[in-house]
Amino acid sequence: MIILGLDPSLSCTGWGVIRAEGSRITHLANGQLPTGANQPMAERLALLQAGLARVIDEYRPDRAVAEEIFVNKNPQSTLKLAQARGAVLAACGAAGLQVNEHAARLVKKAVVGTGGADKHQVQAMLKILLPGATIAGADAADALAVAIADAHLCPRH
């Protein structure tokens, strides 16, 4: 089972691809899709969708997974996140991928053992779970964590 983890964001969407075979997890790839703050919104969303389509085409995942959306205190930030998420989910939908969603606390609990873990704890655990993997950045790390959590939470779906 090849799982594509996603951390959608307008400024930089993280992605991570793992192979799950029973309880064994193998790192295949990860990366980040940045967009420029000076670019028009439609162009940024198109870049995210096209970039993710290339990742899907290259790695041929069996399914994708993203964290459930959360609402920021700033409505403008929430709207931008929702638009980026829409572009990412559209790329998955165009490829016929099932997309699972998990709450952030559940992802942290599945990867670290506690839902209150911080980013540093998640990244430290990734080094243990994916030895030798070079992680492209914080957004890619979050995407890999989501993929790993999904492998544990939905092993046969």
Short mmCIF file of C-alpha atoms in Angstrom, two decimals:
data_model
loop_
_atom_site.label_atom_id
_atom_site.label_comp_id
_atom_site.label_asym_id
_atom_site.label_seq_id
_atom_site.Cartn_x
_atom_site.Cartn_y
_atom_site.Cartn_z
CA MET A 1 0.00 0.00 0.00
CA ILE A 2 1.50 3.33 -1.06
CA ILE A 3 0.15 6.30 0.90
CA LEU A 4 0.51 9.98 -0.01
CA GLY A 5 0.44 12.25 3.04
CA LEU A 6 -0.47 15.90 2.51
CA ASP A 7 0.00 19.08 4.52
CA PRO A 8 -1.89 21.65 2.43
CA SER A 9 -0.91 25.29 2.72
CA LEU A 10 -1.00 28.19 0.28
CA SER A 11 2.57 29.25 1.03
CA CYS A 12 4.08 25.74 1.00
CA THR A 13 2.25 22.43 0.69
CA GLY A 14 4.15 19.47 2.09
CA TRP A 15 3.87 15.94 0.71
CA GLY A 16 5.26 12.59 1.75
CA VAL A 17 5.02 9.13 0.22
CA ILE A 18 5.41 5.94 2.22
CA ARG A 19 4.91 2.24 1.61
CA ALA A 20 3.03 0.38 4.34
CA GLU A 21 3.32 -3.41 4.45
CA GLY A 22 1.64 -4.63 7.60
CA SER A 23 3.33 -2.76 10.43
CA ARG A 24 6.42 -2.01 8.31
CA ILE A 25 6.71 1.56 7.01
CA THR A 26 9.18 2.53 4.29
CA HIS A 27 9.97 6.08 3.15
CA LEU A 28 9.69 6.54 -0.61
CA ALA A 29 9.87 10.32 -1.07
CA ASN A 30 8.89 13.70 0.31
CA GLY A 31 8.96 17.30 -0.73
CA GLN A 32 7.39 20.71 -0.61
CA LEU A 33 5.47 22.76 -3.16
CA PRO A 34 6.08 26.44 -2.38
CA THR A 35 4.21 29.32 -3.98
CA GLY A 36 5.19 32.97 -4.03
CA ALA A 37 3.22 35.46 -1.96
CA ASN A 38 3.47 37.94 -4.87
CA GLN A 39 1.85 35.55 -7.36
CA PRO A 40 -1.86 35.88 -8.20
CA MET A 41 -4.09 33.50 -6.22
CA ALA A 42 -5.25 31.54 -9.28
CA GLU A 43 -1.64 30.98 -10.35
CA ARG A 44 -0.64 29.79 -6.88
CA LEU A 45 -3.53 27.32 -6.74
CA ALA A 46 -2.72 26.04 -10.25
CA LEU A 47 0.92 25.51 -9.20
CA LEU A 48 -0.19 23.46 -6.20
CA GLN A 49 -2.57 21.35 -8.25
CA ALA A 50 -0.07 20.74 -11.07
CA GLY A 51 2.80 20.03 -8.67
CA LEU A 52 0.78 17.49 -6.75
CA ALA A 53 -0.46 15.92 -9.98
CA ARG A 54 3.20 15.30 -10.93
CA VAL A 55 3.87 13.68 -7.53
CA ILE A 56 0.81 11.45 -7.93
CA ASP A 57 1.84 10.51 -11.47
CA GLU A 58 5.38 9.62 -10.36
CA TYR A 59 4.61 7.62 -7.21
CA ARG A 60 1.15 6.20 -8.05
CA PRO A 61 -0.20 6.13 -4.47
CA ASP A 62 -3.09 3.85 -3.56
CA ARG A 63 -4.65 6.57 -1.42
CA ALA A 64 -3.99 10.02 0.01
CA VAL A 65 -4.49 11.49 3.46
CA ALA A 66 -4.59 14.98 4.96
CA GLU A 67 -5.21 16.46 8.36
CA GLU A 68 -8.75 17.63 8.98
CA ILE A 69 -9.10 21.34 8.39
CA PHE A 70 -8.93 23.65 11.37
CA VAL A 71 -10.26 27.17 11.70
CA ASN A 72 -7.76 29.93 12.43
CA LYS A 73 -8.64 33.00 14.45
CA ASN A 74 -7.94 34.97 11.28
CA PRO A 75 -10.75 34.30 8.76
CA GLN A 76 -8.49 35.37 5.86
CA SER A 77 -5.95 32.68 6.81
CA THR A 78 -8.68 30.06 7.04
CA LEU A 79 -9.95 31.02 3.60
CA LYS A 80 -6.47 30.77 2.05
CA LEU A 81 -5.93 27.37 3.68
CA ALA A 82 -9.29 26.17 2.34
CA GLN A 83 -8.41 27.31 -1.18
CA ALA A 84 -5.03 25.55 -1.08
CA ARG A 85 -6.67 22.45 0.31
CA GLY A 86 -9.21 22.56 -2.52
CA ALA A 87 -6.44 22.62 -5.13
CA VAL A 88 -4.68 19.70 -3.44
CA LEU A 89 -7.87 17.64 -3.10
CA ALA A 90 -8.79 18.40 -6.72
CA ALA A 91 -5.47 16.90 -7.85
CA CYS A 92 -6.25 13.78 -5.80
CA GLY A 93 -9.79 13.62 -7.15
CA ALA A 94 -8.60 13.97 -10.75
CA ALA A 95 -6.33 10.97 -10.16
CA GLY A 96 -9.18 8.94 -8.65
CA LEU A 97 -7.54 8.78 -5.22
CA GLN A 98 -9.49 8.14 -2.05
CA VAL A 99 -8.57 10.83 0.49
CA ASN A 100 -8.71 10.04 4.20
CA GLU A 101 -8.71 12.76 6.85
CA HIS A 102 -7.55 12.65 10.47
CA ALA A 103 -7.59 15.21 13.28
CA ALA A 104 -4.19 16.70 14.14
CA ARG A 105 -4.32 15.32 17.70
CA LEU A 106 -5.00 11.83 16.35
CA VAL A 107 -2.03 12.09 13.96
CA LYS A 108 0.28 13.14 16.80
CA LYS A 109 -1.01 10.36 19.02
CA ALA A 110 -0.50 7.75 16.28
CA VAL A 111 3.07 8.91 15.54
CA VAL A 112 4.39 10.09 18.92
CA GLY A 113 2.03 8.49 21.44
CA THR A 114 0.45 11.70 22.71
CA GLY A 115 -2.00 14.06 21.03
CA GLY A 116 -0.29 17.04 22.64
CA ALA A 117 3.09 16.46 20.95
CA ASP A 118 4.82 19.47 19.42
CA LYS A 119 6.45 19.69 15.98
CA HIS A 120 9.90 18.88 17.36
CA GLN A 121 8.65 15.68 18.97
CA VAL A 122 6.96 14.62 15.72
CA GLN A 123 10.12 15.33 13.71
CA ALA A 124 12.27 13.40 16.21
CA MET A 125 9.95 10.41 15.93
CA LEU A 126 10.10 10.56 12.12
CA LYS A 127 13.88 10.10 12.34
CA ILE A 128 13.27 6.90 14.30
CA LEU A 129 10.43 5.62 12.11
CA LEU A 130 12.08 6.54 8.79
CA PRO A 131 15.81 5.99 9.37
CA GLY A 132 18.02 7.50 6.70
CA ALA A 133 15.24 9.60 5.16
CA THR A 134 16.19 13.17 4.30
CA ILE A 135 13.16 15.33 5.01
CA ALA A 136 12.68 18.40 2.82
CA GLY A 137 11.36 20.62 5.62
CA ALA A 138 8.70 21.08 8.29
CA ASP A 139 5.78 20.87 5.85
CA ALA A 140 7.11 17.63 4.35
CA ALA A 141 7.62 16.25 7.88
CA ASP A 142 3.99 17.00 8.73
CA ALA A 143 2.87 15.26 5.54
CA LEU A 144 4.93 12.16 6.35
CA ALA A 145 3.46 12.09 9.87
CA VAL A 146 -0.06 12.16 8.42
CA ALA A 147 0.81 9.29 6.06
CA ILE A 148 2.30 7.20 8.89
CA ALA A 149 -0.73 7.86 11.10
CA ASP A 150 -3.04 6.78 8.29
CA ALA A 151 -1.07 3.56 7.82
CA HIS A 152 -1.65 2.75 11.50
CA LEU A 153 -5.25 3.98 11.69
CA CYS A 154 -6.55 2.56 8.38
CA PRO A 155 -4.26 -0.38 7.59
CA ARG A 156 -6.47 -2.08 4.98
CA HIS A 157 -8.40 0.77 3.37
#
